[in-house]
PDB file of C-alpha atoms and ligand atoms in Angstrom:
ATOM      1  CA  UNK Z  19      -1.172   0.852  22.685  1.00  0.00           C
ATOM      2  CA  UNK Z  20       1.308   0.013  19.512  1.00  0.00           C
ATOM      3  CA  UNK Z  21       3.976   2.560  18.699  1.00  0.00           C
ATOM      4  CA  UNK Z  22       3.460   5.785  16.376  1.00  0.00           C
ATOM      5  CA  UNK Z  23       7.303   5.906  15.171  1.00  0.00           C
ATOM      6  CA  UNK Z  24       8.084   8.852  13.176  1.00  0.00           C
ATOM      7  CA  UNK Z  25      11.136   8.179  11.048  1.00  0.00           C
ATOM      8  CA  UNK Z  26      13.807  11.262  11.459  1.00  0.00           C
ATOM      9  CA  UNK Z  27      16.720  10.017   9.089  1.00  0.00           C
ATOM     10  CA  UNK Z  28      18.165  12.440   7.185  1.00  0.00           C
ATOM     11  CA  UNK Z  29      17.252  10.725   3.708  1.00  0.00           C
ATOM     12  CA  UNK Z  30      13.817  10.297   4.677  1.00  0.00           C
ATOM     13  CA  UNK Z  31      13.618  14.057   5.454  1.00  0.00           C
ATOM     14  CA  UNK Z  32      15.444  15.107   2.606  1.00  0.00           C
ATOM     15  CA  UNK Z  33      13.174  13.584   0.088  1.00  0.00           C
ATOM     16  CA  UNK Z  34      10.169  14.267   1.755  1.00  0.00           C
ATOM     17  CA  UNK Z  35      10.679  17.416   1.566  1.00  0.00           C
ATOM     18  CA  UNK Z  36      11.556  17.237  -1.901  1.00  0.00           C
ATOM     19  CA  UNK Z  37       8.185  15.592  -2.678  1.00  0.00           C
ATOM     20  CA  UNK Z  38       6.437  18.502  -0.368  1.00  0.00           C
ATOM     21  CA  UNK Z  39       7.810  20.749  -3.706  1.00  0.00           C
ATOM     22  CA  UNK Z  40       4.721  21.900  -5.432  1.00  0.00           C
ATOM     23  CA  UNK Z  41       6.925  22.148  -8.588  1.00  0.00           C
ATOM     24  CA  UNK Z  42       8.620  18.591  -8.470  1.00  0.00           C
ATOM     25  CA  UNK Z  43       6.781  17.040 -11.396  1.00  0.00           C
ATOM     26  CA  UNK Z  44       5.091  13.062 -11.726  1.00  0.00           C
ATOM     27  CA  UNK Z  45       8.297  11.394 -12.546  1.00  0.00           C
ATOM     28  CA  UNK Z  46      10.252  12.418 -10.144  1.00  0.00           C
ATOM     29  CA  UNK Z  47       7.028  12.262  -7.368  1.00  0.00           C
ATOM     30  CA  UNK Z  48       6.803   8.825  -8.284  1.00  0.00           C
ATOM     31  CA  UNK Z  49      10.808   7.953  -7.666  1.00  0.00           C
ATOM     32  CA  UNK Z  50      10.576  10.076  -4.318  1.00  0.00           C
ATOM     33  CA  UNK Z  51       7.794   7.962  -3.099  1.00  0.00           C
ATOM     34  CA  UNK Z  52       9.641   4.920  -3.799  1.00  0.00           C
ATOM     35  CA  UNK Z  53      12.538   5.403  -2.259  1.00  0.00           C
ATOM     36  CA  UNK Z  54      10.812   6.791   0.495  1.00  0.00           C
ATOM     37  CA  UNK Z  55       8.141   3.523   0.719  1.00  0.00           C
ATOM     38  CA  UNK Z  56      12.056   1.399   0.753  1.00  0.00           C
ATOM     39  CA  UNK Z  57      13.154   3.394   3.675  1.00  0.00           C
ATOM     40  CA  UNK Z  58      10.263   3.099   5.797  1.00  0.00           C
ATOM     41  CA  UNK Z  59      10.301  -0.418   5.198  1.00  0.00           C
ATOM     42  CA  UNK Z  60      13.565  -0.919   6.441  1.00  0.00           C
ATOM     43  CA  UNK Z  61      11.919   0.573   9.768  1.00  0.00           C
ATOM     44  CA  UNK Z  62       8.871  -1.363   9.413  1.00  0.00           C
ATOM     45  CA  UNK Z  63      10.660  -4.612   8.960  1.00  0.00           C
ATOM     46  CA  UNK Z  64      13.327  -4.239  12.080  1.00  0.00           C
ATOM     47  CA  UNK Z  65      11.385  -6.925  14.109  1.00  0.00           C
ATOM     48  CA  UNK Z  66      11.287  -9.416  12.003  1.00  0.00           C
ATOM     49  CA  UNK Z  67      11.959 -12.812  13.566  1.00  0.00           C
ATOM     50  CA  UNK Z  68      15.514 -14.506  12.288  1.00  0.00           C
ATOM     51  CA  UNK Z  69      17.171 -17.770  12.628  1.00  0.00           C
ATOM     52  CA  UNK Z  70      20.563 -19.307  12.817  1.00  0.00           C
ATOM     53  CA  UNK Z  71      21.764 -20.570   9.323  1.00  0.00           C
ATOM     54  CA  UNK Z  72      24.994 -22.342   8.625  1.00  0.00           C
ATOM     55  CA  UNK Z  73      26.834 -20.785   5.770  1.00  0.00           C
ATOM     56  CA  UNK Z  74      29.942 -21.409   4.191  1.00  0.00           C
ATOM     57  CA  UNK Z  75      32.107 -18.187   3.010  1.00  0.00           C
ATOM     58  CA  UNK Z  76      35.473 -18.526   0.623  1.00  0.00           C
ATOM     59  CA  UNK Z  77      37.287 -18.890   3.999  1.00  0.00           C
ATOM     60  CA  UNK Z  78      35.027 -21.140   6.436  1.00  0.00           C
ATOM     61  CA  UNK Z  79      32.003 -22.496   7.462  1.00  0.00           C
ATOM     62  CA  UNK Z  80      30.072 -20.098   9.652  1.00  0.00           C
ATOM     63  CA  UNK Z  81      27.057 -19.191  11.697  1.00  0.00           C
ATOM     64  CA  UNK Z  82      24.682 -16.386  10.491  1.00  0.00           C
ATOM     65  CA  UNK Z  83      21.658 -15.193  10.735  1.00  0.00           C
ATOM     66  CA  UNK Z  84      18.692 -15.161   7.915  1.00  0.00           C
ATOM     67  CA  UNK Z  85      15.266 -14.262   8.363  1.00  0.00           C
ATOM     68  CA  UNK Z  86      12.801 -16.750   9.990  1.00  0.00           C
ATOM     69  CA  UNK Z  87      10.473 -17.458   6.878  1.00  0.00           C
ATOM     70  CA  UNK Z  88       7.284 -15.151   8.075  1.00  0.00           C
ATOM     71  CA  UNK Z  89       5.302 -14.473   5.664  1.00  0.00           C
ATOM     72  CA  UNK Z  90       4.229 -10.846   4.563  1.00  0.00           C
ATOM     73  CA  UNK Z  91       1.645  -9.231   2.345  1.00  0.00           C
ATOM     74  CA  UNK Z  92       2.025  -5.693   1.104  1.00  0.00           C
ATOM     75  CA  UNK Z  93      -1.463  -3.965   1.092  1.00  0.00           C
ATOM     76  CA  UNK Z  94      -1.698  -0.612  -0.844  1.00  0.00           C
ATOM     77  CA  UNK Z  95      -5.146   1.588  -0.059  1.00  0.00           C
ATOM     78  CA  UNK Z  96      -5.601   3.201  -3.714  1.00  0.00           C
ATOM     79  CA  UNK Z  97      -4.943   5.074  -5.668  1.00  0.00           C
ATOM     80  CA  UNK Z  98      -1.968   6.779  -3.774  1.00  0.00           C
ATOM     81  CA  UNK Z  99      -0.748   3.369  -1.913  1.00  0.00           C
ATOM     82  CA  UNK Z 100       0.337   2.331  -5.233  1.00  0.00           C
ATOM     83  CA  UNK Z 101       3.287   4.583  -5.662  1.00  0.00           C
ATOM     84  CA  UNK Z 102       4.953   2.693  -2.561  1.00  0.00           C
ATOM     85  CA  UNK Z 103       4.537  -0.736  -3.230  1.00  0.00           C
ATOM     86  CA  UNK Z 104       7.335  -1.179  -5.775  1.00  0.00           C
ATOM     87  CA  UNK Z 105       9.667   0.014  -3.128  1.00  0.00           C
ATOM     88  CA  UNK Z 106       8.789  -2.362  -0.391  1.00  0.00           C
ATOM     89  CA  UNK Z 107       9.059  -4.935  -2.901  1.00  0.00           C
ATOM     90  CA  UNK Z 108      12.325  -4.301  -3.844  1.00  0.00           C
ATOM     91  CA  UNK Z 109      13.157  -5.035  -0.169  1.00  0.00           C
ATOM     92  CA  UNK Z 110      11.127  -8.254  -0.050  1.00  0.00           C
ATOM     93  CA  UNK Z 111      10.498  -9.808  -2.928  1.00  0.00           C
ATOM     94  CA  UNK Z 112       8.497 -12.677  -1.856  1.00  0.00           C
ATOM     95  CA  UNK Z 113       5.693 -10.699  -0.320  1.00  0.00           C
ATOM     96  CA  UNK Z 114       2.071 -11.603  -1.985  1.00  0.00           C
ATOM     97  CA  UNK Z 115       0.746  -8.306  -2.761  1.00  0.00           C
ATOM     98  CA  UNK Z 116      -3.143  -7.274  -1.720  1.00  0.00           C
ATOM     99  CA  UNK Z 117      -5.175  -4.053  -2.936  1.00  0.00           C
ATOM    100  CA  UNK Z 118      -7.735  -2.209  -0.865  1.00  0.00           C
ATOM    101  CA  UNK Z 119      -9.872   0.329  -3.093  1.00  0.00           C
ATOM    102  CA  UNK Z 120     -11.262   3.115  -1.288  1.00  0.00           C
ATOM    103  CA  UNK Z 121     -11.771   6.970  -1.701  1.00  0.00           C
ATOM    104  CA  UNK Z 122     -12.639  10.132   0.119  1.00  0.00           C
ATOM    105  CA  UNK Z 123     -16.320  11.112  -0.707  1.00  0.00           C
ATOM    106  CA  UNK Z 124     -14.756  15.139  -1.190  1.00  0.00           C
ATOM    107  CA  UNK Z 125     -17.768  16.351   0.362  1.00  0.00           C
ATOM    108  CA  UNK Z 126     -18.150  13.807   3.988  1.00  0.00           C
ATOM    109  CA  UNK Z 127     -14.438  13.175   3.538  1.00  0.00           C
ATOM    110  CA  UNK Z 128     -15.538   9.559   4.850  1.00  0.00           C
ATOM    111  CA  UNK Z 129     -13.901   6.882   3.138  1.00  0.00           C
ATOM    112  CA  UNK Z 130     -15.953   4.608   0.245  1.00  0.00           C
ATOM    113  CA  UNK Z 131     -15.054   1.443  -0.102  1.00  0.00           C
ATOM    114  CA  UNK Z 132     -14.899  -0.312  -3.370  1.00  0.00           C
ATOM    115  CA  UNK Z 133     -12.578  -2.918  -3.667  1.00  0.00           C
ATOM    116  CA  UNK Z 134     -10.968  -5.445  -1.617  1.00  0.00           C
ATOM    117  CA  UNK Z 135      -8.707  -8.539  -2.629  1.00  0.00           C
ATOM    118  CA  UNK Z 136      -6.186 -10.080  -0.693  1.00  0.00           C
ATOM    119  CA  UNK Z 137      -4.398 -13.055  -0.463  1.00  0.00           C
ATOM    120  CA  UNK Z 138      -5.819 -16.281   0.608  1.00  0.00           C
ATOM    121  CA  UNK Z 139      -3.897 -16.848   3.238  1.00  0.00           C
ATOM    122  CA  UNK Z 140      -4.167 -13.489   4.874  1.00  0.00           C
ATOM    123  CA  UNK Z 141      -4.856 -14.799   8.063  1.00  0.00           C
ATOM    124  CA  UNK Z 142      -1.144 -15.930   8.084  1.00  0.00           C
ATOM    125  CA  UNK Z 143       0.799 -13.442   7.119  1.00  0.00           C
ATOM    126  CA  UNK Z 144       1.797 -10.572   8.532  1.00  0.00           C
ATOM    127  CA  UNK Z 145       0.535  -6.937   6.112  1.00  0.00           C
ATOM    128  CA  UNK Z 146       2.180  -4.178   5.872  1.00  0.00           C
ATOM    129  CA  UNK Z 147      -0.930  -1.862   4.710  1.00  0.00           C
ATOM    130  CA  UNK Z 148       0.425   1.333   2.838  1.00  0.00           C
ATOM    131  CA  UNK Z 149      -0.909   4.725   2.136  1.00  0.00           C
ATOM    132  CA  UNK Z 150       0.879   7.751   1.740  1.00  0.00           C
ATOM    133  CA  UNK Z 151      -1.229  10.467   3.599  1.00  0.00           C
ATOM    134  CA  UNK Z 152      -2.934   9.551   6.343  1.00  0.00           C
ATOM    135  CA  UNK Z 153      -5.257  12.566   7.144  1.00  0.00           C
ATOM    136  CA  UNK Z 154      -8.783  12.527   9.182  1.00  0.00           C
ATOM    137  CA  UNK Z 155      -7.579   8.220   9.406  1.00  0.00           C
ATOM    138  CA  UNK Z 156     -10.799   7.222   7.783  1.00  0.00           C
ATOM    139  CA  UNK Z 157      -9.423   5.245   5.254  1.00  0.00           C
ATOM    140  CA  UNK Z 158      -6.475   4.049   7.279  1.00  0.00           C
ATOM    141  CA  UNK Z 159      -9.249   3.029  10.115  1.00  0.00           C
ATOM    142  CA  UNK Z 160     -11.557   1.227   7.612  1.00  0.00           C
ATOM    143  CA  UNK Z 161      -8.472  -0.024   5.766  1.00  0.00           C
ATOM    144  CA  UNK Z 162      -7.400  -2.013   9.346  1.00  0.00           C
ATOM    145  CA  UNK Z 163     -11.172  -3.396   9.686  1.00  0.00           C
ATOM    146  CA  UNK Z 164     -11.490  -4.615   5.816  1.00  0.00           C
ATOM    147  CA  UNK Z 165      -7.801  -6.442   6.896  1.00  0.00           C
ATOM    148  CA  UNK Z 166      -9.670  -7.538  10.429  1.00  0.00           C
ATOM    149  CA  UNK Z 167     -12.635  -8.966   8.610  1.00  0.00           C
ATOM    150  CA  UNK Z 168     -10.994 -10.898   6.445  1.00  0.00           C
ATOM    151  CA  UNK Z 169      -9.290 -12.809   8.851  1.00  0.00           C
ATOM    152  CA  UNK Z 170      -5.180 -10.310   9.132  1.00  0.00           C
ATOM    153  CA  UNK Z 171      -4.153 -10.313  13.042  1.00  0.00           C
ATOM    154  CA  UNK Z 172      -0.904  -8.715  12.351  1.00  0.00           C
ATOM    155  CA  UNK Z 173      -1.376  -5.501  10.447  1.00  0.00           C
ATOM    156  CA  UNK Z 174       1.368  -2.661  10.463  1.00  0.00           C
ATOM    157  CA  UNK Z 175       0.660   1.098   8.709  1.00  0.00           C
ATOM    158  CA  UNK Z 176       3.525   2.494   6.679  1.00  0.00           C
ATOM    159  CA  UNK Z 177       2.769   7.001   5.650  1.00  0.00           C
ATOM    160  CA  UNK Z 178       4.798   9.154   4.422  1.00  0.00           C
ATOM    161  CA  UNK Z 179       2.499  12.053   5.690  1.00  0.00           C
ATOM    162  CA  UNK Z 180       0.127  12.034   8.444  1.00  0.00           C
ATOM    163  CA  UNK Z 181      -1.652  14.556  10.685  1.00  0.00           C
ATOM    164  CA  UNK Z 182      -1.980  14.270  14.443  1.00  0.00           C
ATOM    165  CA  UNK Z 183      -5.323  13.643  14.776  1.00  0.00           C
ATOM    166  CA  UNK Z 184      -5.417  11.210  11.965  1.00  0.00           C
ATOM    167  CA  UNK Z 185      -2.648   9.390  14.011  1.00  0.00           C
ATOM    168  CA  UNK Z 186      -5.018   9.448  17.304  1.00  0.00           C
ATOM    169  CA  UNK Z 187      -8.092   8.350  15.455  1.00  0.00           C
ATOM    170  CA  UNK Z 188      -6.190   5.263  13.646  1.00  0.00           C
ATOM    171  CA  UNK Z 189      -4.538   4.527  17.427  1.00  0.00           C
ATOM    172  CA  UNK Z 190      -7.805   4.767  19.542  1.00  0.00           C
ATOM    173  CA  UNK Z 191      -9.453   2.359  16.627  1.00  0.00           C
ATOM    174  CA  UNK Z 192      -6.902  -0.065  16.727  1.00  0.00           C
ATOM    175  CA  UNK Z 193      -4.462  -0.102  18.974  1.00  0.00           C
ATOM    176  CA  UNK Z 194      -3.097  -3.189  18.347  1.00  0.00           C
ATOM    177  CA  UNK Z 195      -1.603  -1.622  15.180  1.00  0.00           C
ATOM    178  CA  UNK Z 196       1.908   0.190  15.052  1.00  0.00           C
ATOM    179  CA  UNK Z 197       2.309   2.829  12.467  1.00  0.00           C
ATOM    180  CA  UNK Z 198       5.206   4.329  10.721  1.00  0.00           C
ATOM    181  CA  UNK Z 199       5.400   7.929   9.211  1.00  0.00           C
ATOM    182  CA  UNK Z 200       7.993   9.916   7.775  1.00  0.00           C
ATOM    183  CA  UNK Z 201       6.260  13.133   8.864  1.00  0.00           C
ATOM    184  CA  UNK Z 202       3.583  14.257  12.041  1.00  0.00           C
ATOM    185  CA  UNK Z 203       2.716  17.226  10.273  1.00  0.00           C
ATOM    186  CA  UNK Z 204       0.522  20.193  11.595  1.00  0.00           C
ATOM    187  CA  UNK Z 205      -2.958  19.511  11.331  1.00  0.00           C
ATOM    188  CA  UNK Z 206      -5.631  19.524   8.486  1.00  0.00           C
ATOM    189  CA  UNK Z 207      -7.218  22.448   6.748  1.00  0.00           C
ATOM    190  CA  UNK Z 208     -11.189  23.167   6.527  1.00  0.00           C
ATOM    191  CA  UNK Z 209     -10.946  20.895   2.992  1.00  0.00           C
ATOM    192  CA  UNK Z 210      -9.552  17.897   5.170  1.00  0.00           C
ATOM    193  CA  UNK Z 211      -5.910  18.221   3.687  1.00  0.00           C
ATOM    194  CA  UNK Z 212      -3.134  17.627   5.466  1.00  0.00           C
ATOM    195  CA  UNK Z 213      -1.054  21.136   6.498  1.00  0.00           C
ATOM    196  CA  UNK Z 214       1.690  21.706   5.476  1.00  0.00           C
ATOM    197  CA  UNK Z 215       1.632  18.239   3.762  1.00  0.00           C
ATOM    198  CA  UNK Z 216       2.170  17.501   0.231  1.00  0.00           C
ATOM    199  CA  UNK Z 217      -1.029  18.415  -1.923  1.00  0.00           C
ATOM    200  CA  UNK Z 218      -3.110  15.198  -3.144  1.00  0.00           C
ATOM    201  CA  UNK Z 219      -1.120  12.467  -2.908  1.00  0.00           C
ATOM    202  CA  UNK Z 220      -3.032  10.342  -5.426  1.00  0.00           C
ATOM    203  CA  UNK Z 221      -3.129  12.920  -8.195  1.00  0.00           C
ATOM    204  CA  UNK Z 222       0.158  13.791  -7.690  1.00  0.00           C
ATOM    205  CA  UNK Z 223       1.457  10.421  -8.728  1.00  0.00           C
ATOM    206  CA  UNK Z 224      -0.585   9.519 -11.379  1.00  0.00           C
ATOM    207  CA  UNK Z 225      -0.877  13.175 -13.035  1.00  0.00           C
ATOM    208  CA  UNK Z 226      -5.048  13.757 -12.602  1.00  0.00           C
ATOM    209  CA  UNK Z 227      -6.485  16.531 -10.785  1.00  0.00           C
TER     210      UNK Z 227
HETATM  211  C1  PRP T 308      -6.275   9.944  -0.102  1.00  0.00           C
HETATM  212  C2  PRP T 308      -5.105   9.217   0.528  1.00  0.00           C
HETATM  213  C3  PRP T 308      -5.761   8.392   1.598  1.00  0.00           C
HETATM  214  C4  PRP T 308      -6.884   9.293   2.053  1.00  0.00           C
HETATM  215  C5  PRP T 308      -6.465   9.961   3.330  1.00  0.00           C
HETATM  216  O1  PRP T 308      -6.933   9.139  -0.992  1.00  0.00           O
HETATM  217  O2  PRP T 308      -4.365   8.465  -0.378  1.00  0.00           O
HETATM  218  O3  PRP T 308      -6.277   7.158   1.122  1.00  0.00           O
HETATM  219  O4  PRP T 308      -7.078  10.282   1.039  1.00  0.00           O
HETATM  220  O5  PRP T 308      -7.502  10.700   3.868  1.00  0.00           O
HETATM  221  P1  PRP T 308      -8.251  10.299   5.215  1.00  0.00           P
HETATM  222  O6  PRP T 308      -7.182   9.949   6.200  1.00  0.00           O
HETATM  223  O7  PRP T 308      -8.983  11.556   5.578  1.00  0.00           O
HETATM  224  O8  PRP T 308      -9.177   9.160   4.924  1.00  0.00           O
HETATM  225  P2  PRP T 308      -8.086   9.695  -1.949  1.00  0.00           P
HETATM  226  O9  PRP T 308      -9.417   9.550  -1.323  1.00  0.00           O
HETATM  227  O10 PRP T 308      -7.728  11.077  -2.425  1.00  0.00           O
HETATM  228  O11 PRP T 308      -8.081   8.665  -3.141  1.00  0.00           O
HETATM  229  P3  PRP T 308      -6.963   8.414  -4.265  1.00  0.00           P
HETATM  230  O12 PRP T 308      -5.803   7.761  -3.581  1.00  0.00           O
HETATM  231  O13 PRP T 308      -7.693   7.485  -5.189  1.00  0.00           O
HETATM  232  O14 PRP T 308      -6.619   9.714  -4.894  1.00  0.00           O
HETATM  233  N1  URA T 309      -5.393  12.939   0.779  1.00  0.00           N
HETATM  234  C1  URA T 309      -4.304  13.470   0.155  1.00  0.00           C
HETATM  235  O1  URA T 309      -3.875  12.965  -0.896  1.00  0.00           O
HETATM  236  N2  URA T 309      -3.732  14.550   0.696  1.00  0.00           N
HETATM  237  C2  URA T 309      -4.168  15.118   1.834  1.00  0.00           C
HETATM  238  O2  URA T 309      -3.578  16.117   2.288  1.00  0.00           O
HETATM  239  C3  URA T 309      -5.298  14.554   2.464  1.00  0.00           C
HETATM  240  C4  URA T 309      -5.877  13.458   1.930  1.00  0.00           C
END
């Protein structure tokens, strides 16, 4: 079974909970979300293979390390997994970016799926797929299989929010997929939100309702 690793750093905490702020406005949502999507990468990202490089500093020629070459794709579910892909790019650059479009019918709460393009190479590469709230897991868990079906063997989950049994859904699905979250929260509610959580993620960020 892959690893649930819920990131405790005080930065990550602090600005999650800023974000949790019913009054913190769009602009600063979006920032928050950013910065957060950066941090988590930097967790995400810790087992990526390196190499030995020769460099030469201002004083001598050295041995260092440098990252191996592997190739990633950054894979926001949307709306919401938008908002965190400037961040993770920011960290690496050279990642092809893929888009899974999907939404919670409001009265099943199953996910719809209506858009998927990826990279042609997906089979190669490894995908960080991104979504801030991960609830009942039905979009993470149909997410992961659109990935799957196209060919991805080496998929990774990056949240910001997600509930425990959205977390044990998305695990007994696909175990062979770690996830990182910045928050297990409490449950959901009767509407399927996440409790305490952070309201709707995807209206949140782009100022709908
Ligand atoms: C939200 C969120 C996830 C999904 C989580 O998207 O961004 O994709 O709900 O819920 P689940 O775990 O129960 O599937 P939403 O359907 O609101 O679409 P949006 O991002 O376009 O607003
Ligand atoms: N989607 C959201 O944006 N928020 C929730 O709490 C649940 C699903």
């Amino acid at each position: 079974m892959a690893e649930i690793t819920e990131v405790k750093h005080p930065l990550v905490q602090h600005k999650l909970t800023m974000i949790r702020n019913k009054e913190v406005g769009t602009k600063d949502f979006r920032a928050l979300v950013d910065e957060l999507a950066m941090l988590l990468t930097y967790e995400a990202s810790r087992d990526l293979p390196v190499e030995t490089v020769e460099v030469e500093t201002p004083i001598q020629k050295t041995e260092a390390k440098s990252l191996a070459g592997k190739k990633l794709a950054v894979v926001p579910i949307l709306r919401a997994g938008l908002g965190m892909v400037d961040g993770i790019l920011q960290l690496i650059p050279a990642a092809k970016v893929g888009h899974i479009g999907m939404y919670r019918d409001e009265e099943t709460l199953e996910p719809v799926e209506y858009f998927v393009k990826l990279p042609d190479d997906i089979e190669q590469r490894e995908v960080l797929l991104v979504d801030p709230m991960l609830a009942t897991g039905g979009s993470a868990i149909d997410g992961i299989a659109a990935l799957k079906k196209r060919g991805a063997t080496q998929i990774k989950l990056i949240t910001l929010v997600s509930s425990p049994e959205g977390l044990a859904a998305v695990q007994k699905a696909h175990p062979d997929v770690p996830i990182v979250t910045a928050s297990i929260d409490e449950g959901l509610n009767d509407d399927g939100y996440i409790v305490p959580g952070l309201g709707d993620a995807g209206d949140r960020l782009f100022g709908t309702h």
